[in-house]
CSV table of C-alpha atoms in Angstrom, one decimal:
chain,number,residue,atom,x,y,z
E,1,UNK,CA,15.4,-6.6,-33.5
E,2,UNK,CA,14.9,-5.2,-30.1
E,3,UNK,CA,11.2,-4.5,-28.8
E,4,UNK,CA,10.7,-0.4,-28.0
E,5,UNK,CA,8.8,-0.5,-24.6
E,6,UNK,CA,5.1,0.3,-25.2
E,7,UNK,CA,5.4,3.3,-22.3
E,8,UNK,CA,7.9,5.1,-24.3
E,9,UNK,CA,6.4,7.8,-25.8
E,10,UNK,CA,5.0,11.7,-24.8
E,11,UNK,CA,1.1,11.2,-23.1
E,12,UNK,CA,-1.2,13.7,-21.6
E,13,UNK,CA,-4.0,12.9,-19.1
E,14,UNK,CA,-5.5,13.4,-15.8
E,15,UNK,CA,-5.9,11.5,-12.7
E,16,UNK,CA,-7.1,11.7,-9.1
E,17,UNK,CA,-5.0,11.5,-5.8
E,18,UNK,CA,-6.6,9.4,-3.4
E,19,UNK,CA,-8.1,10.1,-0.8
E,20,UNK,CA,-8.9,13.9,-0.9
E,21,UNK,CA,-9.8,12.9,-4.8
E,22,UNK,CA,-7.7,16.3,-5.7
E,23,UNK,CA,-8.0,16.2,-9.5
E,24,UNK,CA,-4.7,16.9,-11.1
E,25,UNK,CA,-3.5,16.8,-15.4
E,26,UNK,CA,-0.5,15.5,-15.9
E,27,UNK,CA,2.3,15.4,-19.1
E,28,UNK,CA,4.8,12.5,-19.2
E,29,UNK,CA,7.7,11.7,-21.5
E,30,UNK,CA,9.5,8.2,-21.8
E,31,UNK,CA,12.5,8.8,-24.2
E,32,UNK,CA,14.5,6.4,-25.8
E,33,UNK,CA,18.3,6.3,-25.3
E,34,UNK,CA,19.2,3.0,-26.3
E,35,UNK,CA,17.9,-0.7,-26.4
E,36,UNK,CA,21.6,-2.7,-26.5
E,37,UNK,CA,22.5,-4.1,-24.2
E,38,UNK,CA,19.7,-3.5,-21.8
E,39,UNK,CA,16.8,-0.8,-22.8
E,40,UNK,CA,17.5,2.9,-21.3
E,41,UNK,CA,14.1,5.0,-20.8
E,42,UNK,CA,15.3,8.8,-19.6
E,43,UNK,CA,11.7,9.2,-17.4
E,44,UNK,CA,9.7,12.6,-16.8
E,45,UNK,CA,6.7,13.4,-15.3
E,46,UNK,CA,4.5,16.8,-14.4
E,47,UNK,CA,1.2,16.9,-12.5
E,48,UNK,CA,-0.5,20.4,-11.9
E,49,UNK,CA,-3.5,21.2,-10.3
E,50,UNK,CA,-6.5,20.4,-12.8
E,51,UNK,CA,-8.2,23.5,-11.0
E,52,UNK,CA,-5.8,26.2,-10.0
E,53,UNK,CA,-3.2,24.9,-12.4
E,54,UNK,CA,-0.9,25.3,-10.1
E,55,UNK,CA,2.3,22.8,-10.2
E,56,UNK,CA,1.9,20.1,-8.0
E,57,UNK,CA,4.7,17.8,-9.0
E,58,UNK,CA,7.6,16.4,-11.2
E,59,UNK,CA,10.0,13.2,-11.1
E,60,UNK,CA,12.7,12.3,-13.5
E,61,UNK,CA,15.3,9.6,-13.7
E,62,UNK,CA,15.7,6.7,-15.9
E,63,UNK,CA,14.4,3.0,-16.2
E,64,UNK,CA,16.2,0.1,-17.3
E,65,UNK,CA,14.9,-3.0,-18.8
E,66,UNK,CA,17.8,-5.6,-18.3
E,67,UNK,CA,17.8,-8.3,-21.1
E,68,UNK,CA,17.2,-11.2,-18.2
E,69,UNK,CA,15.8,-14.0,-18.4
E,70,UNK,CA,16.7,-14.8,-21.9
E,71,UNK,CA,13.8,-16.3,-22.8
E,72,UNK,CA,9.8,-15.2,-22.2
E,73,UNK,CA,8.3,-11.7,-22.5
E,74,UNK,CA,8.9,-10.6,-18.9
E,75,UNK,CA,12.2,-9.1,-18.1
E,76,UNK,CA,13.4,-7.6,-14.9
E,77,UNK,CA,14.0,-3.5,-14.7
E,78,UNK,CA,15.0,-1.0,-12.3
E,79,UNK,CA,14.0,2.4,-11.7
E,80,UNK,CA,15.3,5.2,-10.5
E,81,UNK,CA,13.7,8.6,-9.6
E,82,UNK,CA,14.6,12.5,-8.4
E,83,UNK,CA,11.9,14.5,-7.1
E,84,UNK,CA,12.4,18.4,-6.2
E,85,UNK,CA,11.7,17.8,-2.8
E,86,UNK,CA,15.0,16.4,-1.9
E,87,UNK,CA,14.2,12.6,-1.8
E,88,UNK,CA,15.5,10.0,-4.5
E,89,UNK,CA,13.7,6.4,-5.1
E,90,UNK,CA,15.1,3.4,-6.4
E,91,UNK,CA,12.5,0.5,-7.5
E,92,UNK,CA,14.6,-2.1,-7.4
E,93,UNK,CA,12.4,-4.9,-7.7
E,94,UNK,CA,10.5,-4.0,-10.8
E,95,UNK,CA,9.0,-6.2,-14.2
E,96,UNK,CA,8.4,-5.3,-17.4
E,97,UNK,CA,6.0,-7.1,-19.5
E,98,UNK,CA,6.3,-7.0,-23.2
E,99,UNK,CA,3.3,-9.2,-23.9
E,100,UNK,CA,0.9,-8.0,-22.0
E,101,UNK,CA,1.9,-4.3,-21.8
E,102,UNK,CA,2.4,-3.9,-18.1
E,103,UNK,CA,5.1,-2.3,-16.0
E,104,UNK,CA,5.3,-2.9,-12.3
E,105,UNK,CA,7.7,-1.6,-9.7
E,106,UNK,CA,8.3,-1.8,-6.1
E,107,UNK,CA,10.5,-0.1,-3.7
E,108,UNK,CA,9.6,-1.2,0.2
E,109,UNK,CA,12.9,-1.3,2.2
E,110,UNK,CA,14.6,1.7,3.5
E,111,UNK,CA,17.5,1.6,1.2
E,112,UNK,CA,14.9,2.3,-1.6
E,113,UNK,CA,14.9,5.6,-0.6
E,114,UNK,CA,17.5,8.6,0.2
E,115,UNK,CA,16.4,12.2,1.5
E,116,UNK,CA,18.1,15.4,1.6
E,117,UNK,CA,18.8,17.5,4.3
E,118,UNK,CA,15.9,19.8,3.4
E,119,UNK,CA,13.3,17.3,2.7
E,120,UNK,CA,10.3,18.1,4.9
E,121,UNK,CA,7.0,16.1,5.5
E,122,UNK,CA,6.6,12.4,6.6
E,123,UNK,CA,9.5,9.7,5.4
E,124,UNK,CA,8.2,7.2,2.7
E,125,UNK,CA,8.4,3.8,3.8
E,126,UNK,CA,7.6,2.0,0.4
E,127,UNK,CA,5.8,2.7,-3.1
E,128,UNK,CA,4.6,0.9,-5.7
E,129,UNK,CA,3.6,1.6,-9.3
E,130,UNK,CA,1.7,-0.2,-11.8
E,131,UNK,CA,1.6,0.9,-15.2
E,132,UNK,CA,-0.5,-0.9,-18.4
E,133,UNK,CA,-1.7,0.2,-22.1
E,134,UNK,CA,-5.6,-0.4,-22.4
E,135,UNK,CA,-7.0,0.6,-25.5
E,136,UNK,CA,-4.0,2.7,-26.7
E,137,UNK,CA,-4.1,4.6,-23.2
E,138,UNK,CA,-1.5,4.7,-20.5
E,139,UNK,CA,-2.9,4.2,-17.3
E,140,UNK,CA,-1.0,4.1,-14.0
E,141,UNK,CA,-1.7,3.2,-10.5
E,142,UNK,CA,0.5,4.9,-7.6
E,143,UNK,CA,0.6,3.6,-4.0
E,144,UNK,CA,2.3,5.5,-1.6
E,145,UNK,CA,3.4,3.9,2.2
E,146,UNK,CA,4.1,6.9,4.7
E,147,UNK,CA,5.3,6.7,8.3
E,148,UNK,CA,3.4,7.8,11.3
E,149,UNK,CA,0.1,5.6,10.5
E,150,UNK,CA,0.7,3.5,13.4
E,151,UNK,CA,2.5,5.8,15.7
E,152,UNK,CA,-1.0,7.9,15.1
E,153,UNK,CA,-3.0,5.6,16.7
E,154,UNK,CA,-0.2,4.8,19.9
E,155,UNK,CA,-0.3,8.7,20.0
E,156,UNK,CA,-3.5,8.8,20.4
E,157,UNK,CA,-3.9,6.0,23.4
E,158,UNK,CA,-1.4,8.5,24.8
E,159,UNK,CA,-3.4,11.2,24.6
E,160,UNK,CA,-6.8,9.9,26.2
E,161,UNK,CA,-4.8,7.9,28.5
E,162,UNK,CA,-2.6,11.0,29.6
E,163,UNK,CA,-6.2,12.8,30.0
E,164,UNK,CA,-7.0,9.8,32.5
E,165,UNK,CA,-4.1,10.0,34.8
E,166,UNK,CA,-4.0,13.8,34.5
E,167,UNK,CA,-8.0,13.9,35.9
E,168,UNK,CA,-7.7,11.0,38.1
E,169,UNK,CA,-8.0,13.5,41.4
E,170,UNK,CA,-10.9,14.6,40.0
E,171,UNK,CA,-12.9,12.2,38.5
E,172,UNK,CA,-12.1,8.1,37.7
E,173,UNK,CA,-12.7,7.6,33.7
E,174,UNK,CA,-12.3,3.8,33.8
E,175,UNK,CA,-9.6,2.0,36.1
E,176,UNK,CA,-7.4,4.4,37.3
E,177,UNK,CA,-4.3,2.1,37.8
E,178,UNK,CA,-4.9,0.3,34.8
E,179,UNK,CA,-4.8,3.7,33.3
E,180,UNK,CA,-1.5,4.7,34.7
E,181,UNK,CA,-0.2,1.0,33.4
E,182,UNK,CA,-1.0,1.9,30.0
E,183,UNK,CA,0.2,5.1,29.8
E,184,UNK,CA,3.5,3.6,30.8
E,185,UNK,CA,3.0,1.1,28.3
E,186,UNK,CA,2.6,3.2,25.5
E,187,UNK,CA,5.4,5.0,25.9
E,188,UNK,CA,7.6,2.1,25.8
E,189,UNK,CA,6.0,1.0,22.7
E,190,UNK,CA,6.5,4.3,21.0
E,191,UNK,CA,10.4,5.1,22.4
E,192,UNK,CA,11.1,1.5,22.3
E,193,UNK,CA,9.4,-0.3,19.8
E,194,UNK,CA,9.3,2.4,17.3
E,195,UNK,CA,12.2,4.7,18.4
E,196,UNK,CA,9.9,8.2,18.6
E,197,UNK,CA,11.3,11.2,18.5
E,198,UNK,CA,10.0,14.1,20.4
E,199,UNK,CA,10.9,16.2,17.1
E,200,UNK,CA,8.4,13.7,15.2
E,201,UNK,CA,5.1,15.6,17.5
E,202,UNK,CA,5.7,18.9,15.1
E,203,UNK,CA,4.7,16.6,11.9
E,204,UNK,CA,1.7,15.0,13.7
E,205,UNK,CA,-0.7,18.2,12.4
E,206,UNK,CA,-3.9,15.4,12.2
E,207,UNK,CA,-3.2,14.3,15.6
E,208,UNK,CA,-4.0,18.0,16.8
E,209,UNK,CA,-6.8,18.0,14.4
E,210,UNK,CA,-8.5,14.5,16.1
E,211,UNK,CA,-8.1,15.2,19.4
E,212,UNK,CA,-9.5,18.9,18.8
E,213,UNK,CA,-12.4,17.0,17.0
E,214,UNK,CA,-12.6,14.8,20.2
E,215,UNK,CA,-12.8,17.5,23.0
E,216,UNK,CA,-15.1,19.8,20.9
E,217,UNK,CA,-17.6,16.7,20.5
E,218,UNK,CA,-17.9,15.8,23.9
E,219,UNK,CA,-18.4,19.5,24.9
E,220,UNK,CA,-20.9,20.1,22.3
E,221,UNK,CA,-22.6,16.8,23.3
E,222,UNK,CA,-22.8,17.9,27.1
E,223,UNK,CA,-23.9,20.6,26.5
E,224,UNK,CA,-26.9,19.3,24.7
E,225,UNK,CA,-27.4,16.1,27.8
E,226,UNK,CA,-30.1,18.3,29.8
E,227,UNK,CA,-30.1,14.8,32.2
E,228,UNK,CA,-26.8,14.9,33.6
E,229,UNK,CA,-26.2,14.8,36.7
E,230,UNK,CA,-22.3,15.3,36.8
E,231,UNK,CA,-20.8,18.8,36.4
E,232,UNK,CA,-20.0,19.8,33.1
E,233,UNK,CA,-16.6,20.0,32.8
E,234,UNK,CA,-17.1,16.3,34.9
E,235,UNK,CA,-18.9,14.9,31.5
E,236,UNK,CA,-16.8,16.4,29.2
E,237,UNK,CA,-13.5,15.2,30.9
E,238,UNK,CA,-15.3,11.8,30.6
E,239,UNK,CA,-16.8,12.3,27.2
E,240,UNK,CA,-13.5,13.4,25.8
E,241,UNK,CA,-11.5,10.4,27.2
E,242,UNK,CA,-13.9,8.1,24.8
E,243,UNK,CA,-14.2,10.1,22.2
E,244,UNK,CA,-10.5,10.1,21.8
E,245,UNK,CA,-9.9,6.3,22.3
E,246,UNK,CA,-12.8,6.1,19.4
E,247,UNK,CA,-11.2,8.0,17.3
E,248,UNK,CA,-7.5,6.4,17.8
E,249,UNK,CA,-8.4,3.9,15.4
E,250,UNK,CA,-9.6,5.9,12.3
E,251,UNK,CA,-6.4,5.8,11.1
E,252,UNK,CA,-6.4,2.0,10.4
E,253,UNK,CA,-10.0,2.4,9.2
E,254,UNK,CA,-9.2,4.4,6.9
E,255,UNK,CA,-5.8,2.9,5.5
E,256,UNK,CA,-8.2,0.0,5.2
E,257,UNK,CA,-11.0,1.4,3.8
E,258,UNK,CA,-8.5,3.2,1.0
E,259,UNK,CA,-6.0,0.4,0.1
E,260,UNK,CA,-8.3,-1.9,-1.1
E,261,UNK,CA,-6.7,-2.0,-5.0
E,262,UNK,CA,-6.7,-5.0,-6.9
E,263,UNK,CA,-5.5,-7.9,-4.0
E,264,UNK,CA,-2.2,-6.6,-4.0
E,265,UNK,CA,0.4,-8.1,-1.8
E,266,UNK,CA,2.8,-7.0,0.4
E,267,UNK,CA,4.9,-10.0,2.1
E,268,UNK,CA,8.3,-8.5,2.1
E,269,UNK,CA,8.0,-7.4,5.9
E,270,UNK,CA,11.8,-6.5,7.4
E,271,UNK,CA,13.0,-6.9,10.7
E,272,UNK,CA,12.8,-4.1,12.1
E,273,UNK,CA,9.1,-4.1,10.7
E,274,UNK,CA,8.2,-7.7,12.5
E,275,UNK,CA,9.5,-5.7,15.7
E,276,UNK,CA,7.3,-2.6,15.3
E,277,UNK,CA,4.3,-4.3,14.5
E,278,UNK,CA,5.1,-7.0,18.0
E,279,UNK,CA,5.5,-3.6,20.0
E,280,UNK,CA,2.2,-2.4,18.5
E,281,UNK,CA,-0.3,-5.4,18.9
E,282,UNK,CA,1.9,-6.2,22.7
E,283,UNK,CA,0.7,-2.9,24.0
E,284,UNK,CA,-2.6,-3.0,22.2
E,285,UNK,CA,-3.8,-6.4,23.4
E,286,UNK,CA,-1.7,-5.9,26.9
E,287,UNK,CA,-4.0,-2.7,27.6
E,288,UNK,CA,-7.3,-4.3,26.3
E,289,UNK,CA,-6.9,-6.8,28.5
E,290,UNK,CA,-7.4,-4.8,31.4
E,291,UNK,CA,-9.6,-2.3,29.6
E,292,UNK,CA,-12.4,-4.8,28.5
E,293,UNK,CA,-11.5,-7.8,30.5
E,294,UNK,CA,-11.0,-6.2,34.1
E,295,UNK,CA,-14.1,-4.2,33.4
E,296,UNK,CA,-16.2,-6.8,31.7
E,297,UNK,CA,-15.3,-8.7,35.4
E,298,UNK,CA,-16.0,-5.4,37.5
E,299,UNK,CA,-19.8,-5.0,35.6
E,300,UNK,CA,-20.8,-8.4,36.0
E,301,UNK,CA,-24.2,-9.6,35.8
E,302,UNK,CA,-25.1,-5.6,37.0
E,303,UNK,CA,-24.9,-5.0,33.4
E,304,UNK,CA,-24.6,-8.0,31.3
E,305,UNK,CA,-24.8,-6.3,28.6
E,306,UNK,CA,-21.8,-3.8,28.8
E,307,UNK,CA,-20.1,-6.6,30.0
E,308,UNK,CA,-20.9,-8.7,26.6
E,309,UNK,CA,-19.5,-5.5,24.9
E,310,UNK,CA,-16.5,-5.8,26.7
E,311,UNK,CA,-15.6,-9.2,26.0
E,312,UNK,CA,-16.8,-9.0,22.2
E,313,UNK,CA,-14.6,-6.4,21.6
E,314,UNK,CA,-11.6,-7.8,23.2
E,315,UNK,CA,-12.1,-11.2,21.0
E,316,UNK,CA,-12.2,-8.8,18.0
E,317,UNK,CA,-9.1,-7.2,19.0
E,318,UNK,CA,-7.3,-10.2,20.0
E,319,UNK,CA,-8.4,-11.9,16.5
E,320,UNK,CA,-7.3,-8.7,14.6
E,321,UNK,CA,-3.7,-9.1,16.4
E,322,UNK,CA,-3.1,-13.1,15.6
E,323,UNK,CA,-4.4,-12.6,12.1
E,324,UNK,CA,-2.1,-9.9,11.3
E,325,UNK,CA,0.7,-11.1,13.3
E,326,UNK,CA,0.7,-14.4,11.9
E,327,UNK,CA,1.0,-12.6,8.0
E,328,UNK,CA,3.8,-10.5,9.1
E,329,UNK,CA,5.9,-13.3,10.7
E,330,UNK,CA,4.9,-16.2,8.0
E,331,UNK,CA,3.7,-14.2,5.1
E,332,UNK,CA,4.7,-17.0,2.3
E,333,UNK,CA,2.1,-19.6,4.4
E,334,UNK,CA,-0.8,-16.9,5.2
E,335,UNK,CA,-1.6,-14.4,2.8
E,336,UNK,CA,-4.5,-11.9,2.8
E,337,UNK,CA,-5.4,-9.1,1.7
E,338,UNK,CA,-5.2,-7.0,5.4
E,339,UNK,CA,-1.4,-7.7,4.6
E,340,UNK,CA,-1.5,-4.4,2.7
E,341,UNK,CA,-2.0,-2.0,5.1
E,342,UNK,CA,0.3,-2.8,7.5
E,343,UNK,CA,4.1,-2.2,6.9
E,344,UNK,CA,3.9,-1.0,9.6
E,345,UNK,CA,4.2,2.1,8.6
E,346,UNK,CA,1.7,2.4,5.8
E,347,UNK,CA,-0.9,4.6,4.3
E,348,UNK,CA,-1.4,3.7,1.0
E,349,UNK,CA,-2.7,6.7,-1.6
């Protein structure tokens, strides 16, 4: 006698998208169709706004549990899913648990997903779902990879560095022909390594938002510096330049800081991915080098301490780089969990 899937079923809940923490209720139904020769589970789901009750959103499609391996409780499935935004996703590496009542499901290549010629927003990358039954409850996890995480942070070396060369007759923020060199850089890291589009800047609404943050925090903290002895607009040029180059790396502080779930691992890394992330950690460690090093050199025992700053946050950098590099081009001999968050092109929710 065939085993009906413990998900199938009509269940009501609520849940939390991460990592605004927008409360949403949401109404599921797992029907049925037929369990010969491989189970058939038509799929729907609706979320709406636990607050406004407004719709937020639906999926539907169908999961099938194929009846392979033979033996054991764990069988391989695929799933399919429509959204009403104009993409489709196919999970095609997916297990289904009988015995211990869990579903998981992966999609993290491009051919996992298709998108309509209206579909707006950023392009997923790769998703993954875990659902289990504890205590008579349905309980899912959902963890979305986006693109545009790491192109955020080469943007944003573009921008402070572009605010360098730009202000070089005026004032000298750092080296001025290392700055020129990196701006160069980071254009061929973005054009080349990640094939940017122009287009892609009108999507890039948080980039505006962080480099507004940066200039109005310098301002506002010149403004307040009753002991300097540079012109205003001087310091803020200055102040702006660091604040921005701070702020470039908030985005991998916070995929970090929000993708750490249960040790998952992500070691299926294509290509075209081992490409991106050699363009990324090239220009990175290539501009750091003459960023910390060449200044660390230029302070010397005038300030030993800046110059210890330099160096320490080089060999951070430099560690950061090998570590990661080292997962994404031998994953099955390294494994960590820093893995996650890097697909490149990954921000996990």
């Amino acid at each position: 006698m065939a085993r009906v899937p413990f998900i199938v079923g009509t269940w009501k809940g609520k849940g939390k998208v991460l990592p605004r923490g927008v409360e949403y209720l949401e109404s599921s139904t797992f029907l049925l169709l037929k369990t010969e020769p491989a189970t058939v589970i038509n799929w729907q789901q609706f979320t709406k706004n636990a607050e406004t009750q407004k719709p937020m959103h639906a999926e539907n499609g169908f999961l099938k549990i194929l009846p392979m391996p033979e033996e054991g409780d764990v069988k391989k499935a695929e799933l399919m899913l429509s959204h009403p935004f104009s993409v489709n996703e196919y999970y095609k590496t997916a297990h289904f648990d009988f015995a211990q009542n869990i579903f998981e499901c992966l999609a993290d290549t491009e051919d996992c997903f298709q998108r309509g010629p209206s579909a707006g927003g950023k392009s997923a990358s790769g998703s993954r779902r875990v659902y289990k039954l504890e205590d008579d409850r349905l309980i899912y996890d959902m963890y979305l990879r986006t693109d545009g995480s790491d192109e955020f942070v080469l943007l944003m070396h573009f921008c402070f560095l572009a605010l360098r060369v730009c202000t070089w007759p005026l004032l000298e923020v750092g080296i001025g022909v290392c700055n020129l060199i990196g701006l160069v850089g980071v254009l061929a890291a973005l054009f080349v390594g990640f094939d940017f589009r122009l287009s892609a800047l009108m999507q890039q609404k948080d980039l505006l938002g962080l480099v507004l943050l940066g200039i109005g925090s310098a301002f506002l903290t010149e403004v307040v510096d009753y002991y300097n002895r540079q012109t205003l607009l001087e310091s803020t040029i200055f102040t702006t330049a660091n604040y921005i180059e701070i702020l470039a790396f908030v985005p991998a502080v916070w995929m970090v800081h929000t993708t750490v779930k249960k040790g998952e691992d992500w070691s299926s890394i294509t290509a075209c991915r081992e490409s991106q992330a050699l363009a990324f950690f090239a220009f990175l460690v290539c501009f750091y080098v003459m960023e910390d090093l060449i200044s660390a050199y230029r302070l010397g025992w005038s300030e030993p301490l800046g110059a210890a700053g330099h160096i320490v946050h080089f060999l951070l950098l430099l560690d950061f780089a090998c570590f990661l590099l080292a997962h994404i081009y031998n994953p099955e001999k390294l494994s960590g969990s820093l893995l996650r968050w890097w697909g490149p092109k990954q921000n996990w929710v």
